[in-house]
Short mmCIF file of C-alpha atoms and ligand atoms in Angstrom, two decimals:
data_model
loop_
_atom_site.label_atom_id
_atom_site.label_comp_id
_atom_site.label_asym_id
_atom_site.label_seq_id
_atom_site.Cartn_x
_atom_site.Cartn_y
_atom_site.Cartn_z
CA UNK A 1 21.47 159.92 36.08
CA UNK A 2 25.09 159.02 36.73
CA UNK A 3 25.81 160.82 39.96
CA UNK A 4 26.52 159.49 43.42
CA UNK A 5 25.04 161.15 46.49
CA UNK A 6 26.58 161.31 49.96
CA UNK A 7 24.37 162.54 52.80
CA UNK A 8 26.29 163.69 55.86
CA UNK A 9 24.47 162.74 59.06
CA UNK A 10 27.13 161.80 61.57
CA UNK A 11 26.95 164.99 63.60
CA UNK A 12 25.66 164.95 67.15
CA UNK A 13 22.94 167.53 66.67
CA UNK A 14 23.53 168.98 70.14
CA UNK A 15 21.36 172.02 69.51
CA UNK A 16 18.30 169.84 68.97
CA UNK A 17 18.38 168.98 72.71
CA UNK A 18 16.80 165.60 72.11
CA UNK A 19 17.33 161.89 72.77
CA UNK A 20 16.10 161.24 69.24
CA UNK A 21 18.85 161.54 66.62
CA UNK A 22 18.50 164.87 64.84
CA UNK A 23 17.81 163.48 61.38
CA UNK A 24 15.01 161.24 62.66
CA UNK A 25 12.93 164.21 63.75
CA UNK A 26 9.91 164.47 61.52
CA UNK A 27 8.60 167.23 59.34
CA UNK A 28 5.01 166.78 58.14
CA UNK A 29 5.11 163.07 59.01
CA UNK A 30 8.43 162.18 57.42
CA UNK A 31 11.88 162.19 59.02
CA UNK A 32 14.41 164.77 57.85
CA UNK A 33 16.73 162.08 56.53
CA UNK A 34 13.87 160.55 54.52
CA UNK A 35 13.11 163.94 53.01
CA UNK A 36 16.78 164.20 51.98
CA UNK A 37 16.80 160.63 50.64
CA UNK A 38 13.59 161.20 48.64
CA UNK A 39 15.04 164.30 46.98
CA UNK A 40 18.27 162.35 46.27
CA UNK A 41 16.46 159.36 44.82
CA UNK A 42 15.05 161.55 42.09
CA UNK A 43 18.58 162.16 40.80
CA UNK A 44 20.65 159.15 41.85
CA UNK A 45 20.70 155.40 42.40
CA UNK A 46 23.90 155.45 44.45
CA UNK A 47 23.21 157.02 47.83
CA UNK A 48 25.50 156.73 50.85
CA UNK A 49 24.51 158.01 54.29
CA UNK A 50 27.36 158.83 56.67
CA UNK A 51 26.55 158.05 60.31
CA UNK A 52 28.20 157.95 63.71
CA UNK A 53 26.11 159.20 66.64
CA UNK A 54 23.28 156.70 67.31
CA UNK A 55 24.25 155.10 64.00
CA UNK A 56 22.38 151.86 64.68
CA UNK A 57 19.10 153.62 65.37
CA UNK A 58 19.32 155.86 62.31
CA UNK A 59 20.40 152.97 60.06
CA UNK A 60 17.51 150.79 61.22
CA UNK A 61 15.02 153.59 60.65
CA UNK A 62 16.31 154.16 57.12
CA UNK A 63 16.38 150.44 56.31
CA UNK A 64 12.74 150.11 57.31
CA UNK A 65 11.82 152.51 54.54
CA UNK A 66 14.48 152.00 51.87
CA UNK A 67 16.23 148.92 50.58
CA UNK A 68 19.10 150.29 48.53
CA UNK A 69 20.91 152.83 50.72
CA UNK A 70 24.61 152.39 51.53
CA UNK A 71 25.96 153.32 54.94
CA UNK A 72 29.35 154.57 56.03
CA UNK A 73 30.34 154.89 59.66
CA UNK A 74 32.64 157.85 60.16
CA UNK A 75 35.77 157.50 62.30
CA UNK A 76 34.79 160.54 64.36
CA UNK A 77 37.35 159.82 67.11
CA UNK A 78 40.25 160.29 64.74
CA UNK A 79 38.73 162.32 61.94
CA UNK A 80 35.97 164.60 63.19
CA UNK A 81 34.34 167.15 60.88
CA UNK A 82 32.64 167.21 57.50
CA UNK A 83 35.92 166.33 55.77
CA UNK A 84 36.44 163.38 58.09
CA UNK A 85 32.93 162.24 57.18
CA UNK A 86 34.02 161.64 53.57
CA UNK A 87 37.06 159.50 54.46
CA UNK A 88 36.57 156.02 53.08
CA UNK A 89 33.35 156.82 51.20
CA UNK A 90 33.49 155.27 47.74
CA UNK A 91 31.16 156.88 45.21
CA UNK A 92 30.22 154.68 42.28
CA UNK A 93 30.03 157.43 39.66
CA UNK A 94 32.52 160.00 38.42
CA UNK A 95 30.55 162.88 39.98
CA UNK A 96 29.32 163.13 43.54
CA UNK A 97 26.74 165.34 45.20
CA UNK A 98 27.29 165.98 48.89
CA UNK A 99 24.48 167.23 51.08
CA UNK A 100 23.52 167.35 54.73
CA UNK A 101 20.92 165.14 56.37
CA UNK A 102 19.35 168.11 58.11
CA UNK A 103 18.12 169.93 55.00
CA UNK A 104 14.59 168.59 54.58
CA UNK A 105 13.43 171.45 52.38
CA UNK A 106 15.91 170.96 49.56
CA UNK A 107 14.12 170.12 46.30
CA UNK A 108 15.46 167.87 43.58
CA UNK A 109 15.17 170.87 41.22
CA UNK A 110 17.75 172.79 43.22
CA UNK A 111 19.94 169.70 43.41
CA UNK A 112 19.71 169.46 39.62
CA UNK A 113 20.87 173.08 39.29
CA UNK A 114 23.96 172.15 41.31
CA UNK A 115 24.62 169.10 39.19
CA UNK A 116 24.13 171.00 35.93
CA UNK A 117 26.73 173.68 36.80
CA UNK A 118 29.86 173.30 34.70
CA UNK A 119 32.51 173.67 37.43
CA UNK A 120 34.84 170.93 38.57
CA UNK A 121 33.18 171.81 41.84
CA UNK A 122 29.74 173.45 41.97
CA UNK A 123 29.19 175.02 45.33
CA UNK A 124 25.83 176.05 46.78
CA UNK A 125 25.91 179.65 47.92
CA UNK A 126 23.22 181.56 49.82
CA UNK A 127 23.07 185.32 50.20
CA UNK A 128 22.04 186.13 53.74
CA UNK A 129 21.30 189.38 55.55
CA UNK A 130 22.63 187.72 58.65
CA UNK A 131 25.39 185.27 57.66
CA UNK A 132 26.34 184.31 61.20
CA UNK A 133 26.87 180.60 61.86
CA UNK A 134 27.80 179.78 58.26
CA UNK A 135 31.09 179.35 56.41
CA UNK A 136 31.81 182.49 54.35
CA UNK A 137 32.52 182.11 50.65
CA UNK A 138 35.39 184.32 49.51
CA UNK A 139 34.66 185.35 45.93
CA UNK A 140 37.16 187.52 44.00
CA UNK A 141 36.64 188.59 40.38
CA UNK A 142 33.59 186.34 40.24
CA UNK A 143 35.62 183.27 41.11
CA UNK A 144 35.44 181.36 44.33
CA UNK A 145 38.74 181.42 46.25
CA UNK A 146 38.01 179.68 49.51
CA UNK A 147 35.51 179.02 52.28
CA UNK A 148 36.33 180.28 55.74
CA UNK A 149 34.41 178.87 58.68
CA UNK A 150 32.91 181.50 60.95
CA UNK A 151 35.14 180.54 63.86
CA UNK A 152 38.22 181.07 61.69
CA UNK A 153 37.09 184.35 60.07
CA UNK A 154 38.93 187.65 60.48
CA UNK A 155 36.77 190.76 60.92
CA UNK A 156 36.61 191.54 57.16
CA UNK A 157 35.70 187.98 56.27
CA UNK A 158 32.94 188.04 58.86
CA UNK A 159 31.25 190.79 56.83
CA UNK A 160 30.89 188.55 53.75
CA UNK A 161 27.22 187.81 53.13
CA UNK A 162 27.69 184.95 50.64
CA UNK A 163 27.70 181.78 52.69
CA UNK A 164 28.28 178.11 52.01
CA UNK A 165 24.96 176.28 51.68
CA UNK A 166 26.76 173.02 52.47
CA UNK A 167 25.82 171.23 49.23
CA UNK A 168 28.42 170.47 46.59
CA UNK A 169 28.55 168.62 43.31
CA UNK A 170 32.06 167.70 42.27
CA UNK A 171 34.26 165.27 40.41
CA UNK A 172 34.61 162.15 42.56
CA UNK A 173 38.27 162.00 41.63
CA UNK A 174 38.87 165.29 43.48
CA UNK A 175 37.36 163.87 46.64
CA UNK A 176 39.56 160.82 46.38
CA UNK A 177 42.68 162.98 46.16
CA UNK A 178 41.84 165.86 48.49
CA UNK A 179 40.13 164.17 51.43
CA UNK A 180 43.26 162.30 52.63
CA UNK A 181 45.22 165.56 52.43
CA UNK A 182 42.95 167.57 54.75
CA UNK A 183 44.35 168.65 58.10
CA UNK A 184 42.72 169.87 61.27
CA UNK A 185 44.77 172.97 61.97
CA UNK A 186 41.81 175.24 62.62
CA UNK A 187 39.99 176.63 65.62
CA UNK A 188 37.70 173.57 65.93
CA UNK A 189 40.47 170.97 65.36
CA UNK A 190 38.23 169.35 62.75
CA UNK A 191 38.76 168.10 59.23
CA UNK A 192 36.79 170.58 57.15
CA UNK A 193 35.37 169.49 53.83
CA UNK A 194 35.30 173.15 52.92
CA UNK A 195 39.13 173.21 52.74
CA UNK A 196 39.00 171.25 49.48
CA UNK A 197 37.86 174.46 47.76
CA UNK A 198 41.21 176.12 48.29
CA UNK A 199 43.02 172.95 47.19
CA UNK A 200 41.02 172.90 43.96
CA UNK A 201 41.63 176.61 43.31
CA UNK A 202 45.37 176.11 43.79
CA UNK A 203 45.33 173.34 41.19
CA UNK A 204 43.56 175.63 38.73
CA UNK A 205 40.24 173.77 38.93
CA UNK A 206 37.03 175.65 38.29
CA UNK A 207 34.88 176.24 41.36
CA UNK A 208 31.46 177.61 40.48
CA UNK A 209 29.22 179.39 42.94
CA UNK A 210 25.61 178.35 42.35
CA UNK A 211 23.28 180.72 44.13
CA UNK A 212 20.44 178.80 45.74
CA UNK A 213 17.26 179.80 47.62
CA UNK A 214 17.80 180.35 51.32
CA UNK A 215 14.52 178.66 52.23
CA UNK A 216 15.62 175.29 50.86
CA UNK A 217 19.18 175.22 52.11
CA UNK A 218 18.80 176.40 55.67
CA UNK A 219 19.82 173.60 58.01
CA UNK A 220 17.49 172.45 60.78
CA UNK A 221 19.48 172.52 64.00
CA UNK A 222 16.97 173.25 66.75
CA UNK A 223 13.34 172.57 67.51
CA UNK A 224 12.62 176.15 66.52
CA UNK A 225 14.16 175.46 63.09
CA UNK A 226 12.10 172.27 62.95
CA UNK A 227 8.85 174.18 63.47
CA UNK A 228 9.87 176.86 60.97
CA UNK A 229 10.69 174.20 58.36
CA UNK A 230 7.36 172.51 58.99
CA UNK A 231 5.46 175.71 58.24
CA UNK A 232 7.24 175.93 54.88
CA UNK A 233 6.67 172.24 54.14
CA UNK A 234 2.98 172.49 55.07
CA UNK A 235 2.54 175.45 52.74
CA UNK A 236 4.08 173.46 49.90
CA UNK A 237 1.84 170.45 50.56
CA UNK A 238 -1.36 172.50 50.80
CA UNK A 239 -0.59 174.84 47.90
CA UNK A 240 -0.05 171.79 45.73
CA UNK A 241 -3.32 170.17 46.88
CA UNK A 242 -5.32 173.34 46.27
CA UNK A 243 -3.83 173.72 42.81
CA UNK A 244 -4.95 170.15 42.17
CA UNK A 245 -8.56 170.80 43.16
CA UNK A 246 -8.93 170.52 46.95
CA UNK A 247 -10.83 173.36 48.64
CA UNK A 248 -9.36 174.55 51.93
CA UNK A 249 -10.85 177.05 54.35
CA UNK A 250 -8.15 179.00 56.22
CA UNK A 251 -5.37 176.68 55.02
CA UNK A 252 -2.93 178.08 57.60
CA UNK A 253 -4.93 176.28 60.29
CA UNK A 254 -4.92 172.92 58.50
CA UNK A 255 -2.26 170.22 58.99
CA UNK A 256 -1.70 167.63 56.29
CA UNK A 257 0.79 164.78 56.48
CA UNK A 258 3.07 164.46 53.47
CA UNK A 259 1.99 160.81 53.14
CA UNK A 260 -1.70 161.66 52.78
CA UNK A 261 -3.25 161.56 49.33
CA UNK A 262 -6.30 163.21 47.81
CA UNK A 263 -8.50 162.23 44.90
CA UNK A 264 -11.21 164.33 43.28
CA UNK A 265 -12.68 167.46 44.80
CA UNK A 266 -12.74 167.53 48.59
CA UNK A 267 -13.46 170.32 51.06
CA UNK A 268 -11.24 170.66 54.10
CA UNK A 269 -12.47 173.14 56.68
CA UNK A 270 -10.38 175.06 59.21
CA UNK A 271 -8.49 173.34 62.02
CA UNK A 272 -8.51 169.90 60.39
CA UNK A 273 -5.60 167.43 60.73
CA UNK A 274 -5.08 164.71 58.16
CA UNK A 275 -2.43 162.37 59.54
CA UNK A 276 -0.43 159.40 58.26
CA UNK A 277 -1.12 157.60 55.02
CA UNK A 278 -4.74 158.75 54.78
CA UNK A 279 -6.63 158.86 51.53
CA UNK A 280 -9.37 161.44 51.06
CA UNK A 281 -11.66 160.91 48.08
CA UNK A 282 -14.38 163.48 47.21
CA UNK A 283 -15.20 164.13 50.85
CA UNK A 284 -16.05 166.98 53.19
CA UNK A 285 -13.97 167.17 56.37
CA UNK A 286 -15.54 169.79 58.60
CA UNK A 287 -13.88 172.06 61.16
CA UNK A 288 -11.52 170.65 63.77
CA UNK A 289 -11.80 167.02 62.73
CA UNK A 290 -8.87 164.60 62.85
CA UNK A 291 -8.35 161.77 60.36
CA UNK A 292 -5.48 159.35 60.92
CA UNK A 293 -4.28 156.58 58.56
CA UNK A 294 -7.73 156.04 57.09
CA UNK A 295 -9.64 156.08 53.83
CA UNK A 296 -12.50 158.57 53.57
CA UNK A 297 -14.48 158.07 50.39
CA UNK A 298 -17.43 160.23 49.38
CA UNK A 299 -18.17 160.91 53.06
CA UNK A 300 -18.50 163.80 55.47
CA UNK A 301 -16.91 164.09 58.88
CA UNK A 302 -17.44 166.46 61.76
CA UNK A 303 -17.30 169.17 62.76
CA UNK A 304 -15.10 167.76 65.52
CA UNK A 305 -15.15 164.17 64.30
CA UNK A 306 -12.28 161.78 64.86
CA UNK A 307 -11.28 158.90 62.63
CA UNK A 308 -8.49 156.75 64.01
CA UNK A 309 -6.19 154.37 62.09
CA UNK A 310 -7.33 151.59 59.78
CA UNK A 311 -10.82 152.91 59.24
CA UNK A 312 -12.60 152.98 55.93
CA UNK A 313 -15.60 155.26 55.50
CA UNK A 314 -17.57 155.11 52.29
CA UNK A 315 -20.76 157.06 51.47
CA UNK A 316 -20.95 157.75 55.19
CA UNK A 317 -21.63 160.68 57.47
CA UNK A 318 -20.21 160.97 60.96
CA UNK A 319 -21.05 164.07 62.96
CA UNK A 320 -19.71 165.89 65.97
CA UNK A 321 -17.91 163.95 68.69
CA UNK A 322 -18.08 160.69 66.83
CA UNK A 323 -14.93 158.59 67.16
CA UNK A 324 -14.29 155.75 64.74
CA UNK A 325 -11.42 153.27 65.13
CA UNK A 326 -10.40 150.35 62.91
CA UNK A 327 -13.90 150.19 61.48
CA UNK A 328 -15.53 149.85 58.11
CA UNK A 329 -18.61 152.02 57.57
CA UNK A 330 -20.37 151.82 54.24
CA UNK A 331 -23.40 154.00 53.71
CA UNK A 332 -23.83 154.74 57.42
CA UNK A 333 -25.09 157.77 59.36
CA UNK A 334 -23.70 158.36 62.86
CA UNK A 335 -24.54 161.94 63.63
CA UNK A 336 -23.65 162.52 67.25
CA UNK A 337 -21.46 161.47 70.18
CA UNK A 338 -20.50 157.87 69.43
CA UNK A 339 -17.61 155.46 69.75
CA UNK A 340 -17.45 152.93 66.94
CA UNK A 341 -14.38 150.70 67.35
CA UNK A 342 -13.50 147.39 65.64
CA UNK A 343 -16.85 147.53 63.88
CA UNK A 344 -18.24 146.77 60.44
CA UNK A 345 -21.48 148.56 59.66
CA UNK A 346 -23.52 148.11 56.50
CA UNK A 347 -25.43 150.31 54.12
CA UNK A 348 -28.47 152.23 55.29
CA UNK A 349 -27.77 151.77 58.97
CA UNK A 350 -28.39 154.62 61.36
CA UNK A 351 -26.40 154.93 64.55
CA UNK A 352 -28.22 157.06 67.13
CA UNK A 353 -26.65 159.60 69.47
CA UNK A 354 -24.45 158.20 72.19
CA UNK A 355 -24.10 154.67 70.80
CA UNK A 356 -21.00 152.91 72.09
CA UNK A 357 -19.38 149.73 70.84
CA UNK A 358 -17.92 148.25 74.02
CA UNK A 359 -14.99 146.58 72.28
CA UNK A 360 -12.60 146.08 75.17
CA UNK A 361 -12.97 143.99 78.33
CA UNK A 362 -9.70 145.09 79.87
CA UNK A 363 -7.78 142.26 78.23
CA UNK A 364 -8.72 141.90 74.59
CA UNK A 365 -10.53 143.73 71.79
CA UNK A 366 -13.69 142.30 70.20
CA UNK A 367 -15.56 142.94 66.98
CA UNK A 368 -19.01 144.29 66.31
CA UNK A 369 -20.80 143.55 63.07
CA UNK A 370 -23.91 145.48 62.15
CA UNK A 371 -25.72 144.60 58.92
CA UNK A 372 -27.69 146.73 56.48
CA UNK A 373 -30.61 149.04 57.33
CA UNK A 374 -30.17 148.58 61.06
CA UNK A 375 -31.61 151.26 63.31
CA UNK A 376 -29.59 151.58 66.49
CA UNK A 377 -31.45 153.76 69.00
CA UNK A 378 -29.69 156.43 71.00
CA UNK A 379 -27.55 155.50 73.99
CA UNK A 380 -27.28 151.86 73.02
CA UNK A 381 -24.29 149.93 74.29
CA UNK A 382 -23.12 147.05 72.16
CA UNK A 383 -21.06 144.58 74.18
CA UNK A 384 -18.74 142.97 71.63
CA UNK A 385 -18.26 140.43 70.21
CA UNK A 386 -21.69 140.69 68.70
CA UNK A 387 -23.34 140.18 65.34
CA UNK A 388 -26.42 142.20 64.44
CA UNK A 389 -28.02 141.03 61.21
CA UNK A 390 -29.75 143.16 58.54
CA UNK A 391 -33.00 145.08 59.13
CA UNK A 392 -32.86 145.05 62.91
CA UNK A 393 -34.25 147.73 65.22
CA UNK A 394 -32.69 148.41 68.59
CA UNK A 395 -34.60 150.52 71.09
CA UNK A 396 -32.95 153.53 72.69
CA UNK A 397 -31.00 152.74 75.83
CA UNK A 398 -30.58 149.06 75.06
CA UNK A 399 -27.58 147.02 76.17
CA UNK A 400 -26.92 144.47 73.44
CA UNK A 401 -25.28 141.38 74.86
CA UNK A 402 -26.24 138.76 72.27
CA UNK A 403 -26.42 138.36 68.50
CA UNK A 404 -29.64 139.64 66.92
CA UNK A 405 -31.39 137.88 64.05
CA UNK A 406 -32.56 139.59 60.89
CA UNK A 407 -35.75 141.63 61.12
CA UNK A 408 -35.96 141.61 64.96
CA UNK A 409 -36.53 144.31 67.50
CA UNK A 410 -34.14 144.29 70.44
CA UNK A 411 -34.90 146.31 73.52
CA UNK A 412 -33.69 146.15 77.08
CA UNK A 413 -35.01 148.70 79.51
CA UNK A 414 -35.63 149.08 83.20
CA UNK A 415 -39.41 149.68 83.45
CA UNK A 416 -40.21 153.31 84.06
CA UNK A 417 -41.94 154.02 87.37
CA UNK A 418 -43.93 157.21 87.87
CA UNK A 419 -44.97 158.30 91.36
CA UNK A 420 -47.64 160.98 91.26
CA UNK A 421 -47.11 164.19 93.32
CA UNK A 422 -43.86 162.87 94.76
CA UNK A 423 -42.20 166.30 94.35
CA UNK A 424 -44.70 168.06 96.61
CA UNK A 425 -44.50 165.36 99.26
CA UNK A 426 -40.73 165.32 99.24
CA UNK A 427 -40.29 169.10 99.54
CA UNK A 428 -43.36 169.51 101.67
CA UNK A 429 -44.72 172.17 99.32
CA UNK A 430 -48.26 172.84 98.23
CA UNK A 431 -49.10 171.88 94.70
C1 UD1 B 1 28.94 173.33 57.55
C2 UD1 B 1 30.01 173.97 56.67
C3 UD1 B 1 29.73 175.47 56.53
C4 UD1 B 1 28.34 175.66 55.95
C5 UD1 B 1 27.28 174.92 56.76
C6 UD1 B 1 25.97 174.93 56.02
C7 UD1 B 1 32.07 172.71 57.11
C8 UD1 B 1 33.37 172.69 57.80
N1 UD1 B 1 31.31 173.79 57.30
O1 UD1 B 1 29.05 173.94 58.83
O2 UD1 B 1 30.70 176.07 55.68
O3 UD1 B 1 28.04 177.04 55.89
O4 UD1 B 1 27.65 173.54 56.96
O5 UD1 B 1 24.96 174.37 56.77
O6 UD1 B 1 31.74 171.79 56.40
N2 UD1 B 1 28.67 165.99 59.95
C9 UD1 B 1 29.21 164.74 59.85
N3 UD1 B 1 30.36 164.45 60.53
C10 UD1 B 1 31.00 165.38 61.28
C11 UD1 B 1 30.45 166.67 61.37
C12 UD1 B 1 29.29 166.94 60.69
O7 UD1 B 1 28.65 163.86 59.17
O8 UD1 B 1 32.03 165.04 61.87
C13 UD1 B 1 27.42 166.28 59.25
C14 UD1 B 1 26.34 166.75 60.19
O9 UD1 B 1 25.55 165.67 60.66
C15 UD1 B 1 25.54 167.68 59.31
C16 UD1 B 1 26.55 168.20 58.30
O10 UD1 B 1 27.64 167.33 58.36
O11 UD1 B 1 24.51 167.01 58.60
C17 UD1 B 1 27.01 169.62 58.63
O12 UD1 B 1 27.57 169.62 59.91
P1 UD1 B 1 27.46 170.88 60.87
O13 UD1 B 1 28.18 170.59 62.12
O14 UD1 B 1 26.06 171.33 60.94
O15 UD1 B 1 28.35 171.90 60.03
P2 UD1 B 1 28.31 173.43 60.20
O16 UD1 B 1 29.19 173.83 61.31
O17 UD1 B 1 26.94 173.93 60.20
MG1 MG B 2 24.84 172.93 60.36
#
């Protein structure tokens, strides 16, 4: 589609009260600016992000994820404000869509509605019960006349409940002509982009109000807004997954990263978190389990299981209080209370309760390899690096310090001593 997009993100974001730039705060695992870029990418191949505060940090974060974004550094010292942000921006196409970097909930469908409007300028307008904080849109005889910022409103204007959603689609030529003409004679001494509306109206241009859903266009300014937006985003993610065949128990208690993907029919019980780029294929994730950046294929986890990054579980069951990290388990059962880190475990192997792979000596991490059909008795410690071949049995309580050959039994135990009637002697009681 031949439209340029400009995303305004130069503001300081003071209300966020954070050292992290506002637009880098994440919602469901993706930064706000990335949400805005993703929605923009669906409609445009010419995207410019306007930056100033912590520009380097924001630019680097964006460049890590996207290759083809243009950047413009606003001259905030001399030209503060949303109008100042557009000075020097050069859209490639004859129409431009302007949006804010702090609107992570905007969908490309709503952006399309703004593009499809037939005004010289299409302006996003929200109807709000409480319009405070927003620029008011003065509409007379169904035509937009001007936008008045709250701080410049008289008492009648303050009553207007149609507010500027902050997203515009307009002829690029108008930007080119109007932006240099803006002045800062207003209460905030800023160059307001919104003043171009009046300029267009005076020239007889058509300014169309496009009414848009409040939910999508509300800006995220504080950490409270951030949490509110996340609830909405989570609902979208989970509704979509359920409609595509995933079963969820008490979905309001489940957290799913936007980068996670699901295949086939899975069951996700209450209190589960699926984080990062995880992939869940036909699996059952039971209550209060956490899966992070891992592939879970035809497996069951939990309740209260934890799978940490770079793990791959296939045809496997891990039970309560089992932690798996950077490990590959294929056809394995580990039912209770284990730590399996930097391990590869083969088909048919059974990991008893309390088995620990001791993968760290305080300096470096070491690998454990366990073959097929290995029986690891409860409370075994495996001091990595170690290689346990197929069809091995390890007695409960063993400390494995060497490689074990195929078919062997390994057992290390302190001999049990039993002293008869010791109790009665010790407490000087009669039997
Ligand atoms: C702006 C609109 C207001 C609208 C509201 C919708 C103006 C003058 N007002 O107000 O009518 O109702 O958005 O949310 O446009 N930014 C820059 N450079 C700047 C200042 C801001 O890039 O010098 C960016 C910010 O990073 C932000 C966006 O522009 O992404 C909006 O800025 P903000 O200060 O939030 O504008 P509002 O006062 O909310
Ligand atoms: Mg704002």
